[in-house]
Amino acid sequence: MGTVRYGIVGTGYFGAEMGRSLAARPDAVVSVVHDPENARQVADELGARVAGTVEELCRDEDVDVVVVASPNWAHLEPVLLAAQAGKHVFCEKPIALSYRDCADMLEATTSAGVLFMAGHVTHFMAGVRRTKSLIADGVIGDVLFCRAVRTGWEDPKPSVSWKKQRELSGGHLYHHIHELDLVQSIMGPARVATMVGGNVAHQGATFGDEDDMLVISLEFDQGFAAMEYGSAFRWPEHHILIQGSLGAVRIDMREVGCEVRTPERAEQFLLHRTRQEDDERRGIQSDRGTDGPIIYGSPQDRPPRWLRGIIDEELDYFQGLVLGGEPLAEFAALTDGSAATAAIATADALTLSLRESRKVRIDEVTSRS
Ligand SMILES: NC(=O)c1ccc[n+]([C@@H]2O[C@H](COP(=O)([O-])OP(=O)(O)OC[C@H]3O[C@@H](n4cnc5c(N)ncnc54)[C@H](O)[C@@H]3O)[C@@H](O)[C@H]2O)c1
């Protein structure tokens, strides 16, 4: 395959930017897009055609690969249709809003023999990559504990986005699946999950119906994790702290930067590729009391440079696989189904834990289907 032809389902804020990233490559084109509202303007910008339905896009002879960037609730249909049509698939996070749907997607893509990559873009942050390599090199010893926090405060909005509605986004837990994914990519799949929480400060017509405070504990074969998510926290935080037997690493996505500490050394390193990208992210976040922090935008809004940078890195890696490259060990979980499965199965177990006020073993979720 010389030039890879992409079809994009959902050309809103994120899908349009992925389209720009792909269209800028010498070895890719965006040939077809589908979106019930925003297709035409993005198609014109990218020089693509518009498909009237998801099925039409997936069957289009000018499409080799389908990128799914529709709202979270609308990922299943395009993934299954793309697999049926024998097309490789890149799917945005959260892959699905239930383990059952996620398993169906994996089964369909595996039996069709096509690539299925989970769009867990945080793996492509330079600081996350460096952290994983420090851990692999034994610098902090055995990982015993992780704490991940993604919190902020939500003010009333003139209209309520799908991102704030539980049925459509899954709420904070699924919509911000990155932390559940990263913690498990460091500690292995969780075995037992417990969650308490609820909607403590955001009822009424100007808010969605998601829980705004979620407090989580996870048990692993070795060690534990504690997590907090939500939009009912007036002191916003966004970080992952990884405690090992010999040292610790902190990845701070709000103060923006990373640090490793052992008895012998303390060293800071960047979260993104350059000091400018880190500074830009810090500046944007200190300007607003972001709720999550959640990103809203429209197709014509360009994401900040740090986000464009990781989109480029992620799609560059995916394109390499489409062209026949072998998966790298550090990203293998993104295409072998394990990252998607662990993230969604644990999210389902946590949801059940909250609903039934009990500890839930993850295999209770995975053995159901
Ligand atoms: N990886 C990340 O860090 C990251 C960041 C932002 C968004 N995302 C993910 O990307 C996806 C899109 O998010 P966004 O921020 O672009 O949202 P958005 O609301 O800006 O865009 C969604 C687009 O999907 C379209 N759409 C609605 N129903 C559809 C359907 N049935 N089929 C196809 N398109 C449909 C809408 O018209 C809209 O243009 C979500 O799954 C989101 O979680 C990921």
XYZ file of C-alpha atoms and ligand atoms in Angstrom:
413
model
C 0.000 0.000 0.000
C 1.610 3.281 -1.099
C -0.836 5.918 0.053
C -3.241 4.931 2.813
C -6.800 6.201 2.282
C -8.642 7.120 5.463
C -12.355 7.492 6.148
C -13.310 9.475 9.255
C -16.554 8.902 11.154
C -17.272 11.982 13.269
C -15.521 15.175 12.216
C -16.047 17.328 15.290
C -13.225 18.877 17.325
C -11.075 15.758 17.515
C -11.995 14.001 14.258
C -11.296 17.133 12.197
C -7.860 17.504 13.796
C -7.008 13.855 13.192
C -8.039 14.480 9.592
C -5.616 17.430 9.366
C -2.818 15.354 10.870
C -3.415 12.539 8.359
C -3.884 14.857 5.373
C -0.538 16.531 6.112
C 1.292 13.216 5.677
C 2.912 12.383 2.336
C 1.730 8.746 2.634
C -1.942 9.298 3.547
C -5.105 10.975 2.290
C -8.489 11.495 3.877
C -10.790 10.335 1.112
C -14.228 10.214 2.762
C -15.850 11.642 5.910
C -19.194 11.097 7.589
C -20.784 13.345 10.209
C -24.469 14.248 10.584
C -23.627 17.935 11.212
C -20.061 18.854 10.366
C -19.050 16.724 7.393
C -19.213 19.299 4.577
C -16.891 21.953 6.002
C -14.271 19.377 7.028
C -14.549 17.515 3.720
C -13.941 20.780 1.840
C -10.912 21.580 3.989
C -9.389 18.111 3.573
C -10.381 17.536 -0.066
C -12.553 14.553 0.871
C -15.966 13.294 -0.226
C -18.941 13.110 2.142
C -20.633 9.764 2.829
C -24.315 9.919 3.814
C -24.112 7.001 6.243
C -21.534 5.152 8.311
C -22.163 2.034 6.241
C -21.531 3.890 2.985
C -18.213 5.186 4.334
C -17.096 1.765 5.544
C -17.926 0.122 2.213
C -16.375 2.864 0.108
C -13.697 1.468 -2.202
C -11.554 4.559 -1.589
C -11.306 3.787 2.133
C -8.582 1.473 3.501
C -8.829 2.509 7.147
C -11.692 3.826 9.263
C -11.043 6.359 12.050
C -13.874 6.507 14.585
C -14.174 9.890 16.321
C -17.926 10.086 16.840
C -19.349 10.665 20.354
C -18.603 7.852 22.808
C -22.025 6.213 22.502
C -21.611 5.983 18.701
C -18.380 3.934 18.436
C -19.806 0.411 18.219
C -21.625 0.607 14.872
C -18.718 2.032 12.824
C -16.208 -0.405 14.338
C -18.401 -3.413 13.505
C -19.205 -2.131 10.002
C -15.554 -1.356 9.275
C -14.528 -4.860 10.389
C -17.279 -6.378 8.232
C -15.911 -4.446 5.261
C -12.370 -5.685 6.023
C -11.043 -2.213 6.914
C -8.472 -1.453 9.630
C -9.895 0.598 12.498
C -8.589 3.329 14.784
C -11.138 4.074 17.514
C -11.158 7.027 19.876
C -11.419 6.560 23.616
C -13.396 5.421 25.473
C -13.592 2.475 23.099
C -17.029 1.521 24.384
C -19.457 2.213 27.201
C -19.656 -1.463 28.212
C -17.346 -4.452 28.322
C -19.873 -6.361 26.174
C -19.564 -3.831 23.329
C -15.797 -3.744 23.675
C -15.615 -7.558 23.461
C -17.870 -7.514 20.366
C -15.561 -4.984 18.695
C -12.490 -7.092 19.465
C -14.132 -10.252 18.228
C -15.249 -8.581 14.986
C -11.868 -7.001 14.215
C -9.874 -10.089 15.210
C -11.961 -12.434 13.089
C -11.777 -10.000 10.158
C -7.978 -9.934 10.559
C -7.845 -6.136 10.675
C -5.970 -3.777 12.998
C -7.958 -2.324 15.880
C -6.115 0.438 17.692
C -7.405 2.080 20.866
C -6.977 5.855 20.758
C -5.376 6.126 24.200
C -3.306 9.108 23.175
C -1.658 9.747 26.554
C 0.726 6.834 25.866
C 2.362 9.110 23.310
C 3.258 11.874 25.767
C 7.036 12.081 26.064
C 6.854 12.115 29.886
C 4.642 9.025 30.004
C 7.029 7.196 27.662
C 10.017 8.189 29.794
C 8.197 7.079 32.964
C 7.405 3.674 31.490
C 11.017 3.242 30.438
C 12.303 4.245 33.935
C 9.984 1.624 35.424
C 11.091 -1.005 32.876
C 14.723 -0.243 33.781
C 13.977 -0.897 37.463
C 14.775 2.661 38.569
C 11.854 2.851 41.029
C 11.786 -0.875 41.814
C 8.474 -2.735 42.090
C 5.451 -0.509 41.654
C 3.428 -0.764 44.859
C 0.909 2.064 44.593
C -0.501 4.593 42.135
C -2.634 7.617 42.838
C -4.395 9.231 39.889
C -6.471 12.375 40.261
C -8.415 14.240 37.578
C -10.639 16.788 39.215
C -11.953 20.311 38.761
C -15.048 22.462 39.070
C -17.851 22.756 36.525
C -19.794 26.008 36.148
C -23.280 26.117 34.568
C -23.167 26.061 30.753
C -25.655 27.635 28.315
C -26.248 24.213 26.746
C -25.426 20.757 28.044
C -22.905 18.889 25.861
C -23.193 15.138 25.169
C -19.911 14.943 27.135
C -21.810 15.688 30.348
C -24.593 13.136 29.822
C -24.078 9.707 31.330
C -25.897 7.769 28.567
C -23.886 9.440 25.809
C -20.406 9.819 27.311
C -20.344 7.342 30.187
C -19.622 10.212 32.598
C -16.185 11.109 33.998
C -15.116 7.503 34.496
C -15.478 6.475 30.840
C -14.953 9.854 29.216
C -11.636 10.288 31.091
C -10.634 6.654 30.716
C -6.978 7.735 30.229
C -6.133 7.477 33.931
C -7.780 4.054 34.396
C -5.842 2.931 31.340
C -2.477 4.399 32.389
C -2.643 3.050 35.931
C -3.354 -0.446 34.597
C -0.693 -0.139 31.914
C 1.767 0.431 34.796
C 0.409 -2.029 37.395
C -1.220 -4.660 35.172
C -4.955 -5.346 35.016
C -6.841 -4.626 38.249
C -8.423 -7.611 40.039
C -10.903 -5.903 42.370
C -12.608 -2.524 42.082
C -14.471 -0.332 44.570
C -16.072 3.051 43.930
C -18.122 5.485 45.980
C -19.517 8.775 44.763
C -22.504 10.522 43.302
C -23.737 13.865 42.065
C -23.043 16.168 44.991
C -23.159 19.680 43.483
C -24.396 19.709 39.882
C -28.130 19.043 39.701
C -30.534 20.951 37.457
C -31.123 22.019 33.871
C -27.737 23.707 33.372
C -25.833 20.498 34.095
C -25.744 16.970 32.749
C -26.698 13.958 34.806
C -23.265 12.431 35.410
C -21.828 11.879 38.871
C -19.520 14.746 39.745
C -17.529 13.018 42.491
C -16.021 9.548 42.108
C -13.601 8.021 44.612
C -11.981 4.748 43.573
C -9.783 2.014 44.969
C -8.257 -0.748 42.870
C -6.523 -3.955 43.992
C -3.865 -5.598 41.816
C -1.880 -8.842 42.001
C 0.727 -6.656 43.635
C -0.212 -3.293 45.101
C -3.106 -0.854 45.116
C -4.316 2.295 43.383
C -6.471 5.190 44.542
C -8.200 7.508 42.100
C -10.423 10.576 42.183
C -12.458 11.912 39.293
C -15.042 14.624 38.933
C -16.207 18.185 38.516
C -17.140 18.962 42.134
C -13.618 19.830 43.281
C -12.793 23.526 43.737
C -9.041 22.795 43.930
C -8.347 21.262 40.529
C -5.714 18.515 40.242
C -4.570 16.270 37.444
C -1.685 13.938 38.123
C -0.500 10.355 38.490
C 1.876 9.497 41.333
C 3.631 6.142 41.021
C 5.204 4.802 44.213
C 7.787 2.030 43.848
C 9.899 0.064 46.307
C 13.029 2.081 45.350
C 11.633 5.421 44.266
C 8.661 7.288 42.843
C 7.593 9.183 39.721
C 5.032 11.946 39.515
C 3.453 12.864 36.171
C 1.665 16.163 36.600
C -0.697 17.096 33.788
C -1.926 20.292 35.434
C 1.265 21.824 36.805
C 2.739 20.152 33.690
C 5.970 18.269 34.165
C 7.330 15.020 35.556
C 9.778 14.116 38.297
C 11.534 10.926 39.369
C 12.866 10.647 42.917
C 15.051 7.927 44.438
C 17.391 8.175 47.443
C 20.232 8.865 44.957
C 18.581 11.245 42.516
C 15.809 13.698 41.831
C 15.302 14.635 38.220
C 12.630 16.614 36.441
C 11.614 15.978 32.861
C 9.087 17.327 30.386
C 5.551 16.014 29.962
C 5.478 16.917 26.264
C 8.081 17.196 23.533
C 9.301 20.702 24.226
C 9.398 23.276 27.008
C 7.061 25.469 24.882
C 4.424 22.721 24.701
C 4.581 22.202 28.473
C 4.391 25.959 29.129
C 1.470 26.349 26.743
C -0.475 23.582 28.473
C 0.226 25.054 31.923
C -0.915 28.480 30.744
C -4.191 27.222 29.270
C -5.065 25.258 32.373
C -4.314 27.972 34.872
C -6.650 30.281 32.911
C -9.749 28.215 33.556
C -11.111 26.047 36.332
C -11.607 23.179 33.910
C -13.957 20.430 34.926
C -12.031 17.337 34.461
C -10.323 18.891 32.503
C -12.771 18.294 29.678
C -12.083 19.669 26.198
C -14.850 21.322 24.175
C -14.332 22.594 20.670
C -15.737 22.668 17.180
C -14.220 21.340 13.932
C -12.626 24.669 13.060
C -10.939 25.089 16.474
C -7.297 23.994 16.409
C -6.200 22.123 19.552
C -3.145 23.449 21.400
C 0.307 22.426 20.123
C 0.894 19.842 22.867
C -2.284 18.024 21.853
C -1.556 18.258 18.138
C 1.883 16.847 18.894
C 0.578 13.671 20.548
C -2.118 13.227 17.885
C 0.661 13.343 15.252
C 2.808 10.833 17.173
C -0.120 8.474 17.713
C -1.256 8.538 14.083
C 2.328 8.208 12.870
C 2.643 4.995 14.890
C -0.731 3.728 13.623
C 0.168 4.510 10.009
C 3.364 2.477 10.467
C 1.307 -0.527 11.549
C -1.099 -0.100 8.626
C 1.916 -0.151 6.299
C 3.024 -3.463 7.816
C 5.285 -2.377 10.702
C 5.540 -4.530 13.826
C 3.986 -3.243 17.072
C 6.496 -1.782 19.547
C 6.492 -3.457 22.971
C 5.600 -0.174 24.715
C 2.463 0.296 22.615
C 1.502 -3.368 22.026
C -1.446 -3.186 24.462
C -3.070 -0.526 22.257
C -3.533 -2.981 19.380
C -3.726 -6.413 21.057
C -7.022 -5.560 22.747
C -5.654 -5.596 26.289
C -5.646 -1.830 26.965
C -9.206 -1.402 25.696
C -10.436 -4.455 27.588
C -8.775 -3.633 30.908
C -9.976 -0.029 30.836
C -13.607 -0.779 30.019
C -13.917 -3.928 32.168
C -12.596 -2.025 35.187
C -14.894 0.929 34.466
C -17.850 -1.479 34.344
C -16.780 -3.126 37.619
C -16.497 0.293 39.272
C -19.949 1.266 37.997
C -21.383 -1.932 39.476
C -19.543 -1.319 42.735
C -21.105 2.139 43.076
C -24.556 0.912 42.127
C -24.543 -2.068 44.513
C -22.321 -0.625 47.286
C -19.813 -3.478 47.242
C -16.360 -4.567 46.080
C -16.493 -6.079 42.580
C -14.001 -8.531 41.100
C -13.164 -7.615 37.488
C -13.699 -11.209 36.382
C -17.340 -10.867 37.455
C -17.654 -8.431 34.517
C -15.497 -10.311 32.019
C -17.075 -13.724 32.690
C -20.621 -12.427 32.165
C -20.523 -12.179 28.412
N -8.008 11.139 22.931
C -8.373 12.270 23.503
O -7.685 12.817 24.368
C -9.651 12.867 23.076
C -9.873 14.228 23.187
C -11.082 14.721 22.743
C -12.018 13.832 22.252
N -11.756 12.501 22.186
C -12.764 11.538 21.728
O -13.071 11.801 20.361
C -14.459 11.591 20.135
C -15.055 12.872 19.598
O -14.888 13.904 20.547
P -14.944 15.442 20.120
O -14.284 16.207 21.180
O -14.478 15.582 18.712
O -16.524 15.696 20.167
P -17.383 16.711 19.272
O -18.716 16.808 19.906
O -16.598 17.960 19.006
O -17.499 15.950 17.859
C -18.296 14.804 17.694
C -18.778 14.817 16.238
O -19.484 13.595 16.009
C -20.643 13.919 15.239
N -21.639 12.853 15.429
C -22.722 12.832 16.240
N -23.359 11.637 16.123
C -22.656 10.912 15.208
C -22.821 9.634 14.644
N -23.825 8.822 15.028
N -21.934 9.207 13.725
C -20.901 10.010 13.332
N -20.689 11.238 13.842
C -21.561 11.684 14.772
C -21.070 15.283 15.704
O -21.882 15.939 14.716
C -19.726 15.968 15.921
O -19.282 16.631 14.759
C -15.053 11.151 21.484
O -15.099 9.748 21.548
C -14.062 11.688 22.492
O -14.040 10.951 23.695
C -10.600 12.035 22.545
